[in-house]
Short mmCIF file of N, CA and C in Angstrom, two decimals:
data_model
loop_
_atom_site.label_atom_id
_atom_site.label_comp_id
_atom_site.label_asym_id
_atom_site.label_seq_id
_atom_site.Cartn_x
_atom_site.Cartn_y
_atom_site.Cartn_z
N MET A 1 -14.30 -16.30 14.49
CA MET A 1 -13.57 -14.60 13.65
C MET A 1 -13.05 -15.39 11.33
N LEU A 2 -13.05 -16.49 11.36
CA LEU A 2 -12.32 -17.10 10.08
C LEU A 2 -12.98 -16.73 9.10
N ALA A 3 -14.56 -17.41 9.05
CA ALA A 3 -15.24 -15.61 8.80
C ALA A 3 -14.94 -14.48 7.84
N ILE A 4 -15.22 -13.74 8.85
CA ILE A 4 -13.85 -12.70 8.82
C ILE A 4 -12.76 -12.30 8.20
N CYS A 5 -11.44 -13.42 8.43
CA CYS A 5 -10.35 -14.31 7.06
C CYS A 5 -10.40 -14.53 5.85
N GLY A 6 -11.68 -15.65 6.22
CA GLY A 6 -12.30 -15.62 4.47
C GLY A 6 -12.48 -14.28 3.18
N MET A 7 -12.94 -13.23 4.04
CA MET A 7 -13.16 -12.55 3.20
C MET A 7 -12.91 -11.57 3.28
N ALA A 8 -11.42 -11.52 3.95
CA ALA A 8 -10.23 -10.61 3.38
C ALA A 8 -8.88 -11.65 3.62
N LEU A 9 -9.60 -12.23 2.57
CA LEU A 9 -7.90 -13.49 1.63
C LEU A 9 -7.08 -12.73 1.90
N LEU A 10 -7.29 -11.85 0.97
CA LEU A 10 -6.05 -11.34 -0.57
C LEU A 10 -5.43 -10.44 0.44
N ALA A 11 -4.87 -10.47 0.84
CA ALA A 11 -4.44 -9.55 2.41
C ALA A 11 -3.09 -9.22 1.54
N LEU A 12 -2.45 -10.39 1.44
CA LEU A 12 -0.92 -10.19 0.11
C LEU A 12 -1.13 -11.56 -0.29
N VAL A 13 -0.62 -11.34 -1.19
CA VAL A 13 -1.10 -11.65 -2.47
C VAL A 13 -0.09 -12.11 -3.53
N ALA A 14 1.07 -13.26 -4.18
CA ALA A 14 2.13 -13.45 -4.95
C ALA A 14 1.85 -12.72 -6.25
N CYS A 15 2.71 -12.53 -7.03
CA CYS A 15 1.79 -11.87 -8.46
C CYS A 15 3.51 -12.80 -9.47
N LYS A 16 2.67 -13.18 -10.36
CA LYS A 16 3.09 -14.22 -11.09
C LYS A 16 3.45 -13.56 -12.87
N GLN A 17 3.46 -11.93 -12.10
CA GLN A 17 3.96 -11.25 -13.27
C GLN A 17 5.26 -9.91 -13.46
N PRO A 18 5.70 -9.54 -14.14
CA PRO A 18 6.66 -8.93 -12.99
C PRO A 18 6.04 -7.81 -13.43
N ALA A 19 6.15 -6.53 -11.47
CA ALA A 19 5.88 -5.66 -12.46
C ALA A 19 6.35 -4.37 -12.24
N THR A 20 5.43 -4.23 -13.59
CA THR A 20 5.87 -2.83 -15.09
C THR A 20 5.00 -2.38 -14.90
N SER A 21 4.58 -0.84 -15.46
CA SER A 21 3.44 -0.35 -15.95
C SER A 21 3.27 0.42 -17.00
N SER A 22 2.79 0.19 -17.83
CA SER A 22 3.20 1.95 -19.09
C SER A 22 2.12 2.42 -19.32
N GLU A 23 1.56 2.98 -18.23
CA GLU A 23 0.38 3.40 -17.71
C GLU A 23 1.05 4.49 -16.87
N THR A 24 1.25 5.88 -16.96
CA THR A 24 1.21 7.55 -16.09
C THR A 24 0.23 7.84 -15.19
N ALA A 25 0.28 8.51 -14.47
CA ALA A 25 -0.52 9.40 -14.31
C ALA A 25 0.04 11.01 -13.95
N THR A 26 -0.49 11.52 -13.63
CA THR A 26 0.08 13.16 -13.38
C THR A 26 -0.97 13.67 -11.58
N ALA A 27 0.51 14.20 -11.23
CA ALA A 27 -0.08 14.76 -9.89
C ALA A 27 -0.80 15.27 -9.56
N PRO A 28 -1.87 15.74 -8.56
CA PRO A 28 -1.71 16.95 -8.04
C PRO A 28 -0.95 18.33 -7.85
N THR A 29 -0.56 19.22 -8.01
CA THR A 29 0.57 19.97 -8.39
C THR A 29 0.49 20.82 -6.86
N PRO A 30 1.27 21.08 -5.87
CA PRO A 30 1.04 21.22 -4.76
C PRO A 30 0.12 22.97 -4.42
N ALA A 31 -0.18 23.22 -5.38
CA ALA A 31 -1.04 24.45 -5.06
C ALA A 31 -2.82 23.62 -5.65
N ALA A 32 -3.38 22.97 -5.73
CA ALA A 32 -3.67 22.24 -5.89
C ALA A 32 -4.09 20.87 -4.92
N MET A 33 -3.21 21.06 -3.66
CA MET A 33 -3.40 20.18 -2.69
C MET A 33 -4.09 20.17 -1.44
N PRO A 34 -5.60 19.69 -1.69
CA PRO A 34 -6.62 20.02 -0.17
C PRO A 34 -5.74 19.86 0.84
N ASP A 35 -6.48 21.17 1.88
CA ASP A 35 -5.90 21.16 3.76
C ASP A 35 -5.64 19.81 4.22
N PHE A 36 -5.06 18.68 4.08
CA PHE A 36 -5.48 17.32 5.08
C PHE A 36 -5.05 17.79 6.26
N PRO A 37 -6.12 17.59 7.41
CA PRO A 37 -5.76 16.74 8.41
C PRO A 37 -4.53 16.04 8.86
N TYR A 38 -4.22 16.01 7.96
CA TYR A 38 -2.69 14.83 8.59
C TYR A 38 -1.65 14.76 7.31
N ALA A 39 -0.78 15.62 7.98
CA ALA A 39 0.07 15.01 6.33
C ALA A 39 1.40 13.84 6.54
N ILE A 40 1.25 13.04 5.16
CA ILE A 40 2.01 11.93 5.16
C ILE A 40 3.47 12.25 3.73
N GLU A 41 4.39 11.95 4.18
CA GLU A 41 5.56 12.25 3.54
C GLU A 41 5.61 12.05 2.16
N HIS A 42 5.24 11.86 1.94
CA HIS A 42 4.79 11.74 -0.34
C HIS A 42 3.43 11.46 -0.58
N PRO A 43 3.46 12.71 -0.79
CA PRO A 43 1.15 12.56 -0.82
C PRO A 43 1.25 11.88 -1.97
N ASP A 44 1.91 12.17 -3.14
CA ASP A 44 1.52 12.30 -4.15
C ASP A 44 2.56 11.04 -5.30
N ASN A 45 3.00 9.83 -4.54
CA ASN A 45 3.70 8.79 -4.24
C ASN A 45 2.80 8.01 -5.36
N TRP A 46 2.12 7.72 -6.13
CA TRP A 46 1.54 6.59 -5.72
C TRP A 46 0.88 6.84 -8.50
N VAL A 47 1.26 5.84 -8.55
CA VAL A 47 0.76 5.81 -10.15
C VAL A 47 -0.09 4.61 -10.58
N PRO A 48 -0.90 4.34 -11.65
CA PRO A 48 -1.65 3.21 -11.97
C PRO A 48 -0.09 2.25 -12.06
N GLY A 49 -0.50 1.02 -11.28
CA GLY A 49 0.38 -0.22 -11.36
C GLY A 49 0.19 -1.47 -12.80
N ASN A 50 0.78 -2.20 -12.40
CA ASN A 50 0.69 -3.22 -13.88
C ASN A 50 -1.28 -4.10 -13.65
N LEU A 51 -1.60 -3.32 -14.60
CA LEU A 51 -3.00 -4.46 -14.50
C LEU A 51 -2.70 -6.57 -14.50
N ASN A 52 -1.50 -6.50 -14.94
CA ASN A 52 -2.07 -8.35 -14.68
C ASN A 52 -1.76 -8.61 -13.36
N ASN A 53 -1.42 -7.39 -12.02
CA ASN A 53 -1.26 -7.72 -10.82
C ASN A 53 -2.66 -8.28 -10.07
N VAL A 54 -3.79 -7.30 -10.88
CA VAL A 54 -5.13 -7.17 -10.78
C VAL A 54 -6.10 -8.90 -10.98
N VAL A 55 -5.74 -9.42 -12.22
CA VAL A 55 -6.10 -10.66 -12.09
C VAL A 55 -6.23 -11.71 -11.50
N THR A 56 -3.84 -11.44 -11.36
CA THR A 56 -3.43 -12.37 -9.80
C THR A 56 -3.92 -12.51 -8.50
N VAL A 57 -4.62 -11.53 -8.69
CA VAL A 57 -4.76 -11.12 -7.14
C VAL A 57 -6.20 -11.65 -7.09
N MET A 58 -6.79 -10.98 -8.00
CA MET A 58 -8.73 -11.76 -8.49
C MET A 58 -8.54 -13.07 -8.77
N LYS A 59 -7.89 -13.62 -9.43
CA LYS A 59 -7.83 -15.30 -9.63
C LYS A 59 -8.08 -16.41 -8.54
N GLY A 60 -6.83 -14.79 -7.38
CA GLY A 60 -6.69 -16.18 -5.78
C GLY A 60 -8.13 -15.87 -5.19
N LEU A 61 -8.69 -14.80 -5.16
CA LEU A 61 -10.22 -14.51 -4.44
C LEU A 61 -11.12 -14.69 -4.77
N LYS A 62 -10.95 -15.19 -6.72
CA LYS A 62 -12.64 -16.15 -7.22
C LYS A 62 -12.24 -18.02 -7.50
N ALA A 63 -10.92 -18.15 -6.86
CA ALA A 63 -10.92 -19.48 -6.54
C ALA A 63 -11.23 -20.20 -4.84
N TRP A 64 -10.78 -18.99 -3.80
CA TRP A 64 -10.98 -18.45 -2.71
C TRP A 64 -12.92 -19.04 -2.71
N GLU A 65 -13.62 -18.24 -3.52
CA GLU A 65 -15.41 -17.79 -3.92
C GLU A 65 -15.71 -19.07 -4.13
N ASN A 66 -15.19 -19.65 -5.62
CA ASN A 66 -15.63 -21.27 -5.92
C ASN A 66 -14.67 -22.12 -4.76
N ASN A 67 -14.53 -22.14 -3.83
CA ASN A 67 -14.00 -23.41 -2.75
C ASN A 67 -12.89 -23.88 -3.67
N ASP A 68 -11.81 -23.50 -4.39
CA ASP A 68 -11.08 -23.93 -4.83
C ASP A 68 -10.12 -23.57 -4.61
N ILE A 69 -9.53 -24.08 -2.51
CA ILE A 69 -8.49 -23.54 -1.93
C ILE A 69 -7.36 -24.15 -2.95
N ASP A 70 -6.93 -24.20 -3.23
CA ASP A 70 -5.12 -25.53 -3.70
C ASP A 70 -5.34 -24.16 -4.75
N GLY A 71 -5.97 -23.83 -5.91
CA GLY A 71 -6.36 -22.23 -7.36
C GLY A 71 -6.48 -21.51 -6.01
N CYS A 72 -6.87 -20.96 -5.36
CA CYS A 72 -6.58 -19.74 -4.39
C CYS A 72 -4.94 -19.55 -3.34
N VAL A 73 -4.32 -20.69 -3.28
CA VAL A 73 -2.79 -20.66 -2.32
C VAL A 73 -1.90 -20.93 -3.55
N ALA A 74 -1.97 -20.78 -5.17
CA ALA A 74 -1.55 -21.08 -6.27
C ALA A 74 -1.03 -19.61 -6.57
N GLU A 75 -1.88 -18.18 -6.25
CA GLU A 75 -1.46 -17.35 -6.64
C GLU A 75 -0.15 -16.84 -5.72
N PHE A 76 -0.15 -17.40 -4.29
CA PHE A 76 0.93 -16.61 -3.24
C PHE A 76 1.85 -17.21 -3.51
N ALA A 77 3.21 -16.72 -2.98
CA ALA A 77 4.50 -17.31 -2.79
C ALA A 77 4.22 -18.14 -2.31
N ASP A 78 5.58 -18.13 -2.52
CA ASP A 78 5.88 -19.55 -1.30
C ASP A 78 5.27 -19.20 0.60
N SER A 79 6.20 -17.98 0.97
CA SER A 79 5.07 -17.08 2.04
C SER A 79 4.23 -15.89 2.20
N ALA A 80 3.31 -15.85 2.82
CA ALA A 80 3.14 -14.48 3.26
C ALA A 80 2.36 -14.21 4.09
N MET A 81 2.68 -12.74 4.29
CA MET A 81 2.31 -12.36 6.04
C MET A 81 1.35 -11.87 5.36
N ILE A 82 -0.12 -12.68 5.92
CA ILE A 82 -1.45 -12.47 6.63
C ILE A 82 -1.59 -11.20 7.59
N GLU A 83 -2.93 -10.23 7.32
CA GLU A 83 -2.91 -9.27 8.49
C GLU A 83 -4.06 -9.18 8.32
N PHE A 84 -4.81 -9.04 9.34
CA PHE A 84 -6.74 -9.57 10.07
C PHE A 84 -6.38 -9.15 10.64
N ASP A 85 -7.38 -8.29 11.51
CA ASP A 85 -7.99 -7.65 12.79
C ASP A 85 -7.29 -9.42 14.37
N GLY A 86 -6.62 -8.87 14.68
CA GLY A 86 -6.11 -9.67 16.13
C GLY A 86 -5.22 -10.44 15.52
N LEU A 87 -5.01 -10.26 13.94
CA LEU A 87 -4.02 -12.00 13.30
C LEU A 87 -2.68 -10.79 12.09
N ASP A 88 -1.30 -11.33 12.92
CA ASP A 88 -0.58 -10.65 11.79
C ASP A 88 0.20 -11.95 11.70
N ALA A 89 0.53 -12.69 10.15
CA ALA A 89 1.25 -13.66 10.67
C ALA A 89 2.32 -14.14 9.72
N LYS A 90 2.96 -14.13 9.71
CA LYS A 90 3.50 -15.21 8.07
C LYS A 90 3.85 -16.58 8.21
N MET A 91 2.67 -16.73 6.75
CA MET A 91 2.38 -18.79 6.09
C MET A 91 3.22 -18.88 4.90
N GLY A 92 3.52 -20.17 5.34
CA GLY A 92 4.29 -21.06 4.28
C GLY A 92 2.14 -21.01 3.54
N LYS A 93 2.76 -21.82 2.50
CA LYS A 93 1.47 -22.15 1.53
C LYS A 93 0.58 -23.20 2.61
N ASP A 94 1.48 -24.23 3.15
CA ASP A 94 0.76 -25.18 3.85
C ASP A 94 -0.67 -24.90 4.71
N SER A 95 0.64 -22.97 5.10
CA SER A 95 -0.83 -23.02 6.31
C SER A 95 -1.77 -22.59 5.79
N LEU A 96 -1.24 -21.83 4.51
CA LEU A 96 -1.87 -20.49 3.59
C LEU A 96 -3.56 -21.92 4.15
N LYS A 97 -2.89 -22.59 3.21
CA LYS A 97 -4.16 -23.52 2.89
C LYS A 97 -5.19 -24.53 3.72
N ALA A 98 -4.62 -24.27 4.94
CA ALA A 98 -5.41 -24.92 6.25
C ALA A 98 -5.89 -23.99 6.08
N PHE A 99 -5.26 -22.90 6.39
CA PHE A 99 -6.48 -21.31 7.02
C PHE A 99 -7.75 -20.74 6.00
N PHE A 100 -7.17 -20.98 5.31
CA PHE A 100 -8.06 -20.55 4.05
C PHE A 100 -9.69 -21.45 4.17
N ALA A 101 -9.18 -23.28 3.83
CA ALA A 101 -10.10 -23.78 3.91
C ALA A 101 -11.03 -23.87 4.76
N GLY A 102 -10.19 -23.42 5.69
CA GLY A 102 -11.11 -23.29 7.69
C GLY A 102 -11.66 -22.34 6.98
N GLY A 103 -12.10 -21.21 6.87
CA GLY A 103 -12.47 -19.44 6.96
C GLY A 103 -13.26 -20.66 5.90
N ARG A 104 -13.15 -20.81 4.49
CA ARG A 104 -14.31 -20.88 3.67
C ARG A 104 -14.64 -22.45 4.18
N ALA A 105 -14.79 -23.03 4.60
CA ALA A 105 -15.37 -24.23 5.41
C ALA A 105 -17.04 -24.04 6.23
N GLN A 106 -16.47 -22.36 6.37
CA GLN A 106 -17.78 -22.51 7.06
C GLN A 106 -19.02 -21.92 6.30
N PHE A 107 -18.98 -21.62 5.39
CA PHE A 107 -19.80 -21.14 4.13
C PHE A 107 -20.04 -22.78 2.99
N LYS A 108 -21.45 -22.53 3.31
CA LYS A 108 -21.97 -23.37 2.13
C LYS A 108 -21.97 -22.76 1.10
N SER A 109 -21.83 -20.86 0.15
CA SER A 109 -21.49 -21.03 -0.64
C SER A 109 -21.41 -18.80 -0.29
N VAL A 110 -20.40 -19.22 -1.34
CA VAL A 110 -20.09 -17.52 -1.37
C VAL A 110 -20.57 -16.99 -2.85
N GLN A 111 -20.54 -15.35 -2.36
CA GLN A 111 -20.98 -14.71 -4.14
C GLN A 111 -20.38 -13.51 -3.62
N ILE A 112 -18.50 -12.94 -4.64
CA ILE A 112 -18.43 -12.01 -4.56
C ILE A 112 -19.13 -10.97 -6.21
N VAL A 113 -19.05 -9.58 -5.27
CA VAL A 113 -20.18 -8.76 -6.15
C VAL A 113 -18.84 -7.53 -6.13
N MET A 114 -18.22 -7.80 -7.18
CA MET A 114 -16.65 -6.65 -7.48
C MET A 114 -17.06 -4.79 -7.65
N ASN A 115 -17.25 -4.64 -6.92
CA ASN A 115 -16.94 -2.68 -6.57
C ASN A 115 -15.95 -2.08 -8.44
N ASP A 116 -15.35 -2.82 -7.20
CA ASP A 116 -13.75 -2.24 -7.77
C ASP A 116 -12.53 -2.47 -7.18
N TRP A 117 -11.59 -2.23 -7.98
CA TRP A 117 -10.24 -2.54 -8.14
C TRP A 117 -9.14 -1.00 -8.40
N GLU A 118 -7.96 -1.26 -7.47
CA GLU A 118 -6.89 0.24 -8.43
C GLU A 118 -5.85 -0.67 -8.36
N SER A 119 -4.61 -1.10 -9.22
CA SER A 119 -3.60 -1.04 -9.05
C SER A 119 -2.25 0.49 -8.98
N VAL A 120 -1.29 0.34 -8.36
CA VAL A 120 -0.92 1.67 -7.93
C VAL A 120 0.88 0.85 -8.02
N ILE A 121 1.74 1.55 -8.23
CA ILE A 121 2.84 1.56 -8.07
C ILE A 121 3.29 2.55 -7.26
N SER A 122 4.12 3.08 -6.41
CA SER A 122 5.00 3.77 -6.20
C SER A 122 5.79 4.28 -7.79
N LYS A 123 6.31 6.03 -7.26
CA LYS A 123 7.50 6.37 -8.89
C LYS A 123 7.87 5.99 -8.41
N ASP A 124 9.21 5.48 -7.39
CA ASP A 124 10.74 5.31 -7.52
C ASP A 124 10.41 3.05 -7.44
N LYS A 125 8.87 2.79 -7.87
CA LYS A 125 8.60 1.33 -8.66
C LYS A 125 9.01 0.61 -6.72
N LYS A 126 9.51 1.23 -6.18
CA LYS A 126 9.62 -0.32 -4.96
C LYS A 126 8.30 -0.43 -4.36
N ASP A 127 7.26 0.29 -4.08
CA ASP A 127 5.89 -0.20 -3.62
C ASP A 127 5.47 -0.25 -4.93
N GLU A 128 4.50 -2.00 -4.44
CA GLU A 128 3.03 -2.43 -5.86
C GLU A 128 2.15 -2.65 -5.29
N TYR A 129 0.78 -2.09 -5.70
CA TYR A 129 -0.42 -2.63 -4.34
C TYR A 129 -1.65 -2.83 -5.26
N VAL A 130 -2.06 -3.44 -4.61
CA VAL A 130 -4.02 -4.08 -5.98
C VAL A 130 -4.48 -3.75 -4.57
N SER A 131 -5.67 -3.73 -4.83
CA SER A 131 -6.60 -3.59 -3.92
C SER A 131 -8.57 -3.38 -4.68
N LEU A 132 -8.46 -4.44 -3.59
CA LEU A 132 -9.92 -4.26 -4.38
C LEU A 132 -11.03 -4.35 -3.77
N TRP A 133 -12.56 -4.27 -4.00
CA TRP A 133 -13.43 -3.19 -2.51
C TRP A 133 -15.06 -3.84 -3.38
N TYR A 134 -15.16 -4.82 -2.47
CA TYR A 134 -16.16 -5.58 -3.18
C TYR A 134 -17.15 -5.60 -1.91
N LYS A 135 -18.62 -7.25 -2.74
CA LYS A 135 -19.65 -7.59 -1.47
C LYS A 135 -19.60 -8.74 -1.51
N GLN A 136 -19.51 -9.31 -0.10
CA GLN A 136 -19.36 -10.56 -0.14
C GLN A 136 -20.22 -11.33 0.22
N ILE A 137 -21.05 -12.08 -0.17
CA ILE A 137 -22.90 -12.39 0.34
C ILE A 137 -22.18 -13.96 1.37
N VAL A 138 -22.59 -14.53 1.66
CA VAL A 138 -22.41 -15.99 1.73
C VAL A 138 -24.14 -16.13 2.48
N THR A 139 -23.55 -17.59 2.39
CA THR A 139 -24.74 -18.28 3.41
C THR A 139 -24.03 -19.32 3.76
N ASP A 140 -24.40 -19.77 5.60
CA ASP A 140 -23.63 -20.34 5.86
C ASP A 140 -23.94 -21.88 6.30
N ASN A 141 -23.61 -22.05 6.67
CA ASN A 141 -23.79 -24.58 6.09
C ASN A 141 -25.92 -24.21 7.68
N ASN A 142 -26.10 -23.39 7.54
CA ASN A 142 -26.96 -23.26 8.00
C ASN A 142 -28.72 -22.98 7.15
N GLY A 143 -27.95 -22.06 6.30
CA GLY A 143 -28.63 -21.21 5.44
C GLY A 143 -28.48 -19.68 5.75
N LYS A 144 -28.20 -19.89 6.42
CA LYS A 144 -28.12 -18.35 6.79
C LYS A 144 -28.41 -17.40 5.97
N VAL A 145 -27.84 -16.47 5.12
CA VAL A 145 -27.42 -15.61 4.63
C VAL A 145 -27.13 -14.17 4.73
N ASP A 146 -26.00 -13.80 5.46
CA ASP A 146 -25.72 -12.85 4.74
C ASP A 146 -24.79 -11.92 4.16
N SER A 147 -23.94 -10.30 4.05
CA SER A 147 -22.85 -9.47 3.04
C SER A 147 -22.59 -8.68 3.47
N PHE A 148 -22.19 -8.05 3.53
CA PHE A 148 -20.68 -7.23 4.15
C PHE A 148 -19.42 -7.07 2.74
N GLN A 149 -19.53 -5.63 2.93
CA GLN A 149 -18.54 -5.00 1.80
C GLN A 149 -16.69 -5.23 2.38
N VAL A 150 -16.14 -4.93 1.62
CA VAL A 150 -14.83 -5.77 2.10
C VAL A 150 -13.91 -5.04 1.34
N MET A 151 -13.03 -4.58 1.95
CA MET A 151 -11.95 -4.12 0.66
C MET A 151 -10.05 -5.22 1.08
N ASN A 152 -9.49 -5.03 -0.34
CA ASN A 152 -8.52 -5.83 0.50
C ASN A 152 -6.90 -4.93 -0.02
N ASP A 153 -6.48 -5.74 -0.31
CA ASP A 153 -4.85 -4.66 -0.11
C ASP A 153 -4.01 -6.22 -0.57
N ALA A 154 -3.28 -6.02 -1.29
CA ALA A 154 -2.26 -7.41 -1.79
C ALA A 154 -1.09 -6.54 -2.60
N LYS A 155 0.12 -7.20 -1.33
CA LYS A 155 1.20 -5.97 -1.94
C LYS A 155 1.82 -7.04 -2.25
N ILE A 156 2.87 -6.55 -4.11
CA ILE A 156 3.34 -6.46 -4.78
C ILE A 156 4.92 -6.08 -4.64
N GLU A 157 5.72 -7.37 -5.32
CA GLU A 157 7.37 -6.35 -5.52
C GLU A 157 7.91 -7.88 -5.74
N ASN A 158 8.38 -7.20 -6.86
CA ASN A 158 9.05 -9.11 -7.67
C ASN A 158 8.40 -10.08 -8.34
N GLY A 159 7.52 -9.65 -8.35
CA GLY A 159 6.50 -10.41 -8.56
C GLY A 159 5.85 -11.62 -7.58
N LYS A 160 6.35 -11.04 -6.02
CA LYS A 160 6.20 -12.10 -5.69
C LYS A 160 5.69 -11.60 -4.38
N ASN A 161 4.39 -11.71 -3.68
CA ASN A 161 4.48 -11.16 -2.08
C ASN A 161 5.40 -11.34 -1.26
N THR A 162 5.36 -9.83 -0.57
CA THR A 162 6.84 -9.39 0.24
C THR A 162 6.18 -9.73 1.81
N PRO A 163 6.83 -10.63 2.41
CA PRO A 163 6.54 -10.60 4.09
C PRO A 163 7.09 -9.01 4.60
N GLN A 164 5.76 -8.52 5.93
CA GLN A 164 6.41 -7.57 6.47
C GLN A 164 7.63 -6.98 7.10
#
């Protein structure tokens, strides 16, 4: 299951830049909102976020892809909340390093093909996320090639990872 952990590497990542946004977006008017089958408290709560946060999250993923675990972990805060299927854990950098190294060691090679990304911040500036959508192509240590689509979320707050 560490292979899955590796592919979802950046569930929560530290950010080196303070969260700011010079971009704004116009939310749909209530009359233009579709009739969703589930209601949420603030359906128009998000606007584009800081693009430097996307760079930070991608740098961590790129380092993991290149088997540079030190470079990967450098993008995290001193502790991070990692959430995967069957695993929710707050880890310090040493534990993160061991965790990511163990997952990455299962692969002879990894290739990331980025499909899309998004940085958003709540209108009240309290919550900021970066999301990545990509295809991960892996070759295991026996030469077997596999690929899968991955979606990662990284929560950013005040320039640091914020464990939930």
